[in-house]
PDB file of C-alpha atoms in Angstrom:
ATOM      1  CA  MET A   1      62.847  84.879  79.850  1.00  0.00           C
ATOM      2  CA  PRO A   2      59.198  84.205  82.485  1.00  0.00           C
ATOM      3  CA  ASN A   3      57.944  86.371  82.203  1.00  0.00           C
ATOM      4  CA  PHE A   4      57.087  89.614  79.408  1.00  0.00           C
ATOM      5  CA  GLN A   5      59.130  86.795  76.932  1.00  0.00           C
ATOM      6  CA  ASN A   6      60.866  88.529  73.586  1.00  0.00           C
ATOM      7  CA  PRO A   7      59.255  88.473  71.743  1.00  0.00           C
ATOM      8  CA  ARG A   8      56.312  86.697  72.312  1.00  0.00           C
ATOM      9  CA  GLY A   9      54.927  89.088  74.828  1.00  0.00           C
ATOM     10  CA  VAL A  10      53.664  86.103  77.496  1.00  0.00           C
ATOM     11  CA  THR A  11      54.265  85.209  80.743  1.00  0.00           C
ATOM     12  CA  LEU A  12      54.275  81.551  82.254  1.00  0.00           C
ATOM     13  CA  ALA A  13      51.699  80.409  84.314  1.00  0.00           C
ATOM     14  CA  GLU A  14      51.930  81.245  87.710  1.00  0.00           C
ATOM     15  CA  ALA A  15      51.727  77.078  88.655  1.00  0.00           C
ATOM     16  CA  ARG A  16      53.917  75.900  85.816  1.00  0.00           C
ATOM     17  CA  GLY A  17      57.776  78.192  87.869  1.00  0.00           C
ATOM     18  CA  PRO A  18      57.020  75.648  91.223  1.00  0.00           C
ATOM     19  CA  GLU A  19      56.845  72.871  88.202  1.00  0.00           C
ATOM     20  CA  ILE A  20      59.403  73.204  86.922  1.00  0.00           C
ATOM     21  CA  VAL A  21      61.684  74.444  89.618  1.00  0.00           C
ATOM     22  CA  GLU A  22      61.297  71.163  91.837  1.00  0.00           C
ATOM     23  CA  ILE A  23      61.786  68.886  88.266  1.00  0.00           C
ATOM     24  CA  CYS A  24      65.446  70.950  87.815  1.00  0.00           C
ATOM     25  CA  ARG A  25      66.590  70.337  91.201  1.00  0.00           C
ATOM     26  CA  GLU A  26      65.474  67.395  91.140  1.00  0.00           C
ATOM     27  CA  ALA A  27      67.694  66.734  88.062  1.00  0.00           C
ATOM     28  CA  VAL A  28      70.081  69.002  90.153  1.00  0.00           C
ATOM     29  CA  ILE A  29      69.474  71.955  86.520  1.00  0.00           C
ATOM     30  CA  PRO A  30      70.714  75.080  87.059  1.00  0.00           C
ATOM     31  CA  ILE A  31      68.469  77.855  85.989  1.00  0.00           C
ATOM     32  CA  VAL A  32      68.986  80.417  83.901  1.00  0.00           C
ATOM     33  CA  GLU A  33      66.464  82.934  84.481  1.00  0.00           C
ATOM     34  CA  ASP A  34      66.689  84.792  82.114  1.00  0.00           C
ATOM     35  CA  ILE A  35      64.133  88.519  83.345  1.00  0.00           C
ATOM     36  CA  PRO A  36      65.587  92.475  81.910  1.00  0.00           C
ATOM     37  CA  TYR A  37      61.905  92.996  81.421  1.00  0.00           C
ATOM     38  CA  GLY A  38      60.211  91.957  84.542  1.00  0.00           C
ATOM     39  CA  MET A  39      59.340  94.859  86.793  1.00  0.00           C
ATOM     40  CA  LEU A  40      57.394  96.857  83.670  1.00  0.00           C
ATOM     41  CA  SER A  41      54.896  94.853  85.815  1.00  0.00           C
ATOM     42  CA  PHE A  42      50.941  96.042  83.930  1.00  0.00           C
ATOM     43  CA  GLU A  43      49.568  95.084  87.254  1.00  0.00           C
ATOM     44  CA  PRO A  44      49.712  96.132  90.501  1.00  0.00           C
ATOM     45  CA  ARG A  45      49.903  91.849  91.496  1.00  0.00           C
ATOM     46  CA  LYS A  46      53.961  91.017  92.440  1.00  0.00           C
ATOM     47  CA  LEU A  47      54.903  88.785  89.736  1.00  0.00           C
ATOM     48  CA  THR A  48      56.911  85.602  92.199  1.00  0.00           C
ATOM     49  CA  SER A  49      59.794  84.691  90.477  1.00  0.00           C
ATOM     50  CA  LEU A  50      61.325  81.114  89.991  1.00  0.00           C
ATOM     51  CA  HIS A  51      64.609  82.659  91.841  1.00  0.00           C
ATOM     52  CA  GLU A  52      62.132  83.451  93.987  1.00  0.00           C
ATOM     53  CA  LEU A  53      61.082  79.944  94.539  1.00  0.00           C
ATOM     54  CA  ASP A  54      65.130  78.534  94.324  1.00  0.00           C
ATOM     55  CA  PRO A  55      67.235  80.569  95.049  1.00  0.00           C
ATOM     56  CA  GLU A  56      70.160  77.916  95.986  1.00  0.00           C
ATOM     57  CA  HIS A  57      69.405  77.443  92.008  1.00  0.00           C
ATOM     58  CA  VAL A  58      67.775  79.734  90.608  1.00  0.00           C
ATOM     59  CA  ILE A  59      70.326  82.531  88.710  1.00  0.00           C
ATOM     60  CA  TYR A  60      67.773  85.726  87.999  1.00  0.00           C
ATOM     61  CA  LEU A  61      69.697  87.930  84.978  1.00  0.00           C
ATOM     62  CA  GLY A  62      68.509  91.941  84.740  1.00  0.00           C
ATOM     63  CA  SER A  63      68.978  94.649  83.229  1.00  0.00           C
ATOM     64  CA  PHE A  64      69.013  98.498  83.593  1.00  0.00           C
ATOM     65  CA  SER A  65      68.979  99.387  80.198  1.00  0.00           C
ATOM     66  CA  LYS A  66      65.295  97.609  79.733  1.00  0.00           C
ATOM     67  CA  VAL A  67      64.160  99.637  83.140  1.00  0.00           C
ATOM     68  CA  LEU A  68      66.326 102.471  83.585  1.00  0.00           C
ATOM     69  CA  ALA A  69      67.536 103.995  80.440  1.00  0.00           C
ATOM     70  CA  PRO A  70      68.885 102.117  77.313  1.00  0.00           C
ATOM     71  CA  GLY A  71      72.503 103.399  76.554  1.00  0.00           C
ATOM     72  CA  LEU A  72      72.639 101.890  80.235  1.00  0.00           C
ATOM     73  CA  ARG A  73      74.888  98.220  79.711  1.00  0.00           C
ATOM     74  CA  VAL A  74      74.524  97.630  82.974  1.00  0.00           C
ATOM     75  CA  GLY A  75      72.894  94.355  83.848  1.00  0.00           C
ATOM     76  CA  TRP A  76      72.805  92.086  87.117  1.00  0.00           C
ATOM     77  CA  ALA A  77      72.618  88.604  88.511  1.00  0.00           C
ATOM     78  CA  ALA A  78      70.996  87.063  91.437  1.00  0.00           C
ATOM     79  CA  ALA A  79      72.690  83.829  92.273  1.00  0.00           C
ATOM     80  CA  PRO A  80      73.374  81.126  94.702  1.00  0.00           C
ATOM     81  CA  GLU A  81      77.579  81.489  96.568  1.00  0.00           C
ATOM     82  CA  TRP A  82      78.749  78.996  94.382  1.00  0.00           C
ATOM     83  CA  ILE A  83      77.991  79.749  91.042  1.00  0.00           C
ATOM     84  CA  ARG A  84      78.873  83.705  91.282  1.00  0.00           C
ATOM     85  CA  ARG A  85      83.379  83.313  91.260  1.00  0.00           C
ATOM     86  CA  PRO A  86      82.820  81.521  87.597  1.00  0.00           C
ATOM     87  CA  LEU A  87      80.327  84.245  86.927  1.00  0.00           C
ATOM     88  CA  GLN A  88      82.623  87.160  87.257  1.00  0.00           C
ATOM     89  CA  LEU A  89      85.022  85.311  85.449  1.00  0.00           C
ATOM     90  CA  ALA A  90      83.275  84.488  82.708  1.00  0.00           C
ATOM     91  CA  SER A  91      82.168  88.025  82.159  1.00  0.00           C
ATOM     92  CA  GLU A  92      85.798  89.379  82.824  1.00  0.00           C
ATOM     93  CA  SER A  93      87.055  87.108  79.575  1.00  0.00           C
ATOM     94  CA  THR A  94      84.439  88.948  77.065  1.00  0.00           C
ATOM     95  CA  VAL A  95      84.015  92.375  78.365  1.00  0.00           C
ATOM     96  CA  ILE A  96      87.415  92.560  81.062  1.00  0.00           C
ATOM     97  CA  CYS A  97      84.968  95.245  82.257  1.00  0.00           C
ATOM     98  CA  ALA A  98      81.557  97.041  82.663  1.00  0.00           C
ATOM     99  CA  SER A  99      81.342 100.054  82.634  1.00  0.00           C
ATOM    100  CA  PRO A 100      82.882 102.295  85.872  1.00  0.00           C
ATOM    101  CA  LEU A 101      80.463 105.296  84.554  1.00  0.00           C
ATOM    102  CA  SER A 102      77.785 103.454  83.268  1.00  0.00           C
ATOM    103  CA  GLN A 103      78.200 100.432  86.541  1.00  0.00           C
ATOM    104  CA  ALA A 104      78.454 104.334  88.603  1.00  0.00           C
ATOM    105  CA  LEU A 105      75.531 105.822  86.897  1.00  0.00           C
ATOM    106  CA  ALA A 106      72.937 103.456  87.897  1.00  0.00           C
ATOM    107  CA  ALA A 107      74.654 102.958  92.355  1.00  0.00           C
ATOM    108  CA  ASP A 108      74.140 106.856  92.342  1.00  0.00           C
ATOM    109  CA  TYR A 109      71.096 106.678  90.519  1.00  0.00           C
ATOM    110  CA  ILE A 110      68.963 103.554  92.529  1.00  0.00           C
ATOM    111  CA  ALA A 111      70.716 104.737  95.922  1.00  0.00           C
ATOM    112  CA  HIS A 112      69.016 109.150  95.805  1.00  0.00           C
ATOM    113  CA  HIS A 113      66.600 108.411  94.073  1.00  0.00           C
ATOM    114  CA  ASP A 114      62.719 106.603  93.956  1.00  0.00           C
ATOM    115  CA  PHE A 115      64.090 103.975  90.925  1.00  0.00           C
ATOM    116  CA  ARG A 116      61.074 101.564  92.302  1.00  0.00           C
ATOM    117  CA  GLY A 117      58.532 104.558  91.544  1.00  0.00           C
ATOM    118  CA  ILE A 118      60.576 105.402  88.712  1.00  0.00           C
ATOM    119  CA  ILE A 119      59.487 102.268  87.021  1.00  0.00           C
ATOM    120  CA  ALA A 120      55.363 102.690  87.916  1.00  0.00           C
ATOM    121  CA  HIS A 121      55.511 105.880  86.754  1.00  0.00           C
ATOM    122  CA  ALA A 122      56.838 103.734  83.140  1.00  0.00           C
ATOM    123  CA  ALA A 123      54.826 100.314  83.430  1.00  0.00           C
ATOM    124  CA  ALA A 124      51.791 102.531  83.590  1.00  0.00           C
ATOM    125  CA  VAL A 125      53.292 104.173  80.040  1.00  0.00           C
ATOM    126  CA  TYR A 126      54.009 101.364  78.624  1.00  0.00           C
ATOM    127  CA  ALA A 127      50.786 100.014  80.185  1.00  0.00           C
ATOM    128  CA  GLU A 128      47.869 101.962  77.674  1.00  0.00           C
ATOM    129  CA  ARG A 129      50.262 102.470  75.456  1.00  0.00           C
ATOM    130  CA  ALA A 130      50.157  98.023  75.421  1.00  0.00           C
ATOM    131  CA  ALA A 131      46.694  98.701  74.999  1.00  0.00           C
ATOM    132  CA  ALA A 132      46.396 101.693  72.218  1.00  0.00           C
ATOM    133  CA  LEU A 133      48.643  98.631  70.025  1.00  0.00           C
ATOM    134  CA  ILE A 134      46.102  95.997  70.445  1.00  0.00           C
ATOM    135  CA  GLY A 135      43.303  98.395  69.925  1.00  0.00           C
ATOM    136  CA  ALA A 136      44.505  99.965  67.073  1.00  0.00           C
ATOM    137  CA  PHE A 137      44.862  96.193  65.260  1.00  0.00           C
ATOM    138  CA  ASP A 138      41.068  95.567  66.197  1.00  0.00           C
ATOM    139  CA  GLY A 139      39.525  93.998  64.307  1.00  0.00           C
ATOM    140  CA  ARG A 140      42.262  94.837  61.061  1.00  0.00           C
ATOM    141  CA  LEU A 141      43.807  91.162  61.066  1.00  0.00           C
ATOM    142  CA  PRO A 142      43.808  88.782  58.828  1.00  0.00           C
ATOM    143  CA  GLU A 143      40.861  86.462  59.731  1.00  0.00           C
ATOM    144  CA  GLY A 144      41.683  83.857  62.153  1.00  0.00           C
ATOM    145  CA  SER A 145      44.564  85.737  63.226  1.00  0.00           C
ATOM    146  CA  THR A 146      45.904  86.026  66.615  1.00  0.00           C
ATOM    147  CA  LEU A 147      47.760  89.087  68.911  1.00  0.00           C
ATOM    148  CA  THR A 148      49.262  87.977  72.609  1.00  0.00           C
ATOM    149  CA  GLN A 149      48.111  90.201  75.394  1.00  0.00           C
ATOM    150  CA  PRO A 150      50.971  91.401  77.175  1.00  0.00           C
ATOM    151  CA  HIS A 151      50.298  91.755  80.886  1.00  0.00           C
ATOM    152  CA  GLY A 152      53.733  93.587  80.585  1.00  0.00           C
ATOM    153  CA  GLY A 153      57.331  94.556  78.969  1.00  0.00           C
ATOM    154  CA  PHE A 154      56.555  95.880  75.761  1.00  0.00           C
ATOM    155  CA  PHE A 155      56.062  92.729  73.589  1.00  0.00           C
ATOM    156  CA  SER A 156      53.494  91.123  71.565  1.00  0.00           C
ATOM    157  CA  TRP A 157      53.357  88.785  68.665  1.00  0.00           C
ATOM    158  CA  VAL A 158      50.919  88.875  65.803  1.00  0.00           C
ATOM    159  CA  THR A 159      50.490  85.215  64.140  1.00  0.00           C
ATOM    160  CA  LEU A 160      48.936  86.023  60.480  1.00  0.00           C
ATOM    161  CA  PRO A 161      46.336  83.187  59.570  1.00  0.00           C
ATOM    162  CA  GLU A 162      47.529  79.219  57.138  1.00  0.00           C
ATOM    163  CA  GLY A 163      49.096  81.687  53.392  1.00  0.00           C
ATOM    164  CA  TRP A 164      50.341  84.427  54.737  1.00  0.00           C
ATOM    165  CA  THR A 165      53.587  85.471  55.050  1.00  0.00           C
ATOM    166  CA  THR A 166      54.995  88.637  56.503  1.00  0.00           C
ATOM    167  CA  ALA A 167      57.803  89.023  53.713  1.00  0.00           C
ATOM    168  CA  ALA A 168      54.292  89.036  51.322  1.00  0.00           C
ATOM    169  CA  LEU A 169      52.268  92.393  53.847  1.00  0.00           C
ATOM    170  CA  LEU A 170      56.075  94.922  53.473  1.00  0.00           C
ATOM    171  CA  ASP A 171      55.480  95.780  50.258  1.00  0.00           C
ATOM    172  CA  ALA A 172      51.898  96.754  50.869  1.00  0.00           C
ATOM    173  CA  ALA A 173      52.612  98.249  54.539  1.00  0.00           C
ATOM    174  CA  ILE A 174      55.038 100.665  53.142  1.00  0.00           C
ATOM    175  CA  GLU A 175      52.916 101.748  50.202  1.00  0.00           C
ATOM    176  CA  GLU A 176      51.152 102.889  53.262  1.00  0.00           C
ATOM    177  CA  GLN A 177      54.709 104.756  55.394  1.00  0.00           C
ATOM    178  CA  VAL A 178      54.902 102.262  57.283  1.00  0.00           C
ATOM    179  CA  VAL A 179      57.899  99.527  57.104  1.00  0.00           C
ATOM    180  CA  PHE A 180      58.719  96.753  59.421  1.00  0.00           C
ATOM    181  CA  VAL A 181      62.265  93.915  59.144  1.00  0.00           C
ATOM    182  CA  PRO A 182      60.260  90.898  57.670  1.00  0.00           C
ATOM    183  CA  ALA A 183      60.810  87.254  59.600  1.00  0.00           C
ATOM    184  CA  PRO A 184      64.450  85.452  58.064  1.00  0.00           C
ATOM    185  CA  ARG A 185      63.261  82.116  59.737  1.00  0.00           C
ATOM    186  CA  SER A 186      60.645  80.253  58.367  1.00  0.00           C
ATOM    187  CA  VAL A 187      59.173  79.132  61.377  1.00  0.00           C
ATOM    188  CA  HIS A 188      58.026  82.900  61.826  1.00  0.00           C
ATOM    189  CA  ARG A 189      57.821  83.866  58.686  1.00  0.00           C
ATOM    190  CA  ALA A 190      53.575  84.292  59.427  1.00  0.00           C
ATOM    191  CA  ARG A 191      54.600  86.245  61.863  1.00  0.00           C
ATOM    192  CA  VAL A 192      55.153  89.711  63.519  1.00  0.00           C
ATOM    193  CA  ARG A 193      56.370  91.718  66.658  1.00  0.00           C
ATOM    194  CA  GLU A 194      54.458  93.780  68.478  1.00  0.00           C
ATOM    195  CA  ASN A 195      57.135  96.773  69.747  1.00  0.00           C
ATOM    196  CA  CYS A 196      54.350  98.582  72.850  1.00  0.00           C
ATOM    197  CA  GLY A 197      57.024 100.746  74.302  1.00  0.00           C
ATOM    198  CA  TRP A 198      58.041 103.057  71.723  1.00  0.00           C
ATOM    199  CA  ARG A 199      55.037 105.250  70.294  1.00  0.00           C
ATOM    200  CA  SER A 200      52.681 106.951  71.704  1.00  0.00           C
ATOM    201  CA  PRO A 201      49.563 105.964  71.297  1.00  0.00           C
ATOM    202  CA  SER A 202      48.395 108.403  68.856  1.00  0.00           C
ATOM    203  CA  SER A 203      51.293 107.639  66.543  1.00  0.00           C
ATOM    204  CA  ARG A 204      50.468 104.319  67.373  1.00  0.00           C
ATOM    205  CA  ARG A 205      46.777 104.506  65.874  1.00  0.00           C
ATOM    206  CA  SER A 206      48.784 106.986  62.531  1.00  0.00           C
ATOM    207  CA  GLY A 207      51.577 103.150  62.347  1.00  0.00           C
ATOM    208  CA  SER A 208      48.730 100.636  62.702  1.00  0.00           C
ATOM    209  CA  PRO A 209      46.769  98.840  60.412  1.00  0.00           C
ATOM    210  CA  ARG A 210      45.463 101.569  58.411  1.00  0.00           C
ATOM    211  CA  GLY A 211      41.689 101.118  57.247  1.00  0.00           C
ATOM    212  CA  ARG A 212      39.094  98.934  58.000  1.00  0.00           C
ATOM    213  CA  GLY A 213      40.998  96.665  56.304  1.00  0.00           C
ATOM    214  CA  GLY A 214      44.965  97.396  57.761  1.00  0.00           C
ATOM    215  CA  TRP A 215      47.590  97.176  55.002  1.00  0.00           C
ATOM    216  CA  GLY A 216      45.986  95.951  51.340  1.00  0.00           C
ATOM    217  CA  TRP A 217      43.655  93.077  53.133  1.00  0.00           C
ATOM    218  CA  ARG A 218      40.954  92.911  53.078  1.00  0.00           C
ATOM    219  CA  SER A 219      39.718  90.001  52.228  1.00  0.00           C
ATOM    220  CA  SER A 220      40.585  86.740  54.663  1.00  0.00           C
ATOM    221  CA  ALA A 221      42.681  85.275  51.274  1.00  0.00           C
ATOM    222  CA  PRO A 222      46.229  85.593  51.599  1.00  0.00           C
ATOM    223  CA  PRO A 223      47.782  88.520  50.516  1.00  0.00           C
ATOM    224  CA  ALA A 224      49.107  87.370  46.442  1.00  0.00           C
ATOM    225  CA  GLN A 225      44.664  86.131  45.784  1.00  0.00           C
ATOM    226  CA  CYS A 226      43.899  90.107  47.721  1.00  0.00           C
ATOM    227  CA  SER A 227      42.851  92.487  44.934  1.00  0.00           C
ATOM    228  CA  GLY A 228      45.183  95.665  44.967  1.00  0.00           C
ATOM    229  CA  LEU A 229      47.691  93.689  47.452  1.00  0.00           C
ATOM    230  CA  ALA A 230      50.738  94.572  46.265  1.00  0.00           C
ATOM    231  CA  GLU A 231      52.483  91.918  44.698  1.00  0.00           C
ATOM    232  CA  PRO A 232      54.984  88.998  47.467  1.00  0.00           C
ATOM    233  CA  VAL A 233      58.566  90.054  47.586  1.00  0.00           C
ATOM    234  CA  ALA A 234      60.112  87.123  45.644  1.00  0.00           C
ATOM    235  CA  GLY A 235      61.171  83.945  47.904  1.00  0.00           C
ATOM    236  CA  ALA A 236      57.784  85.201  50.055  1.00  0.00           C
TER     237      ALA A 236
END
């Protein structure tokens, strides 16, 4: 997932794309470019896909559920000829047949509406919401935290300082009527995925860490050392 990656919201450096394609071409390794958010760029400059660099070795995957309607569970693949039949058989063995109604709706919409114009409008809306998200966190995260700056898509990635865990923050957040799912795996226990695509800027400001100290984090110390914080949940 090279562009606007889920969950980190990061984008592959432009210079790295050709390098990756060349390495995989020499090793005869096909690339699956999973890029459901690729059309939702916040910037007018078009990013070159890996598929464009090598259409004979890169399989490009997209999804209408990310750019048209969430309930429209239809994806597409731009794939070289040699793998199209295996992809068709893999799809049939998994779902037998994707919904004909959903496919017809997607095809009709593209044929009779300004599909690219709608995408551009949606990207502009998401850009505004992403900016509101980043602004809402300004000065409210514990010292030493980092927040990725997305250039498209839906997500940003918060990394908390050493000693902090998302589970330890949950009780304090609930006190402010904010709920999130703490990361279950140890490798991500100090990280939070933020979705900047759903809420409007006004509701985003009310749902982000509130006040000068955020959800009760009033110092750079971990939650267990901060006065006024709820106790960390078991196993935090």
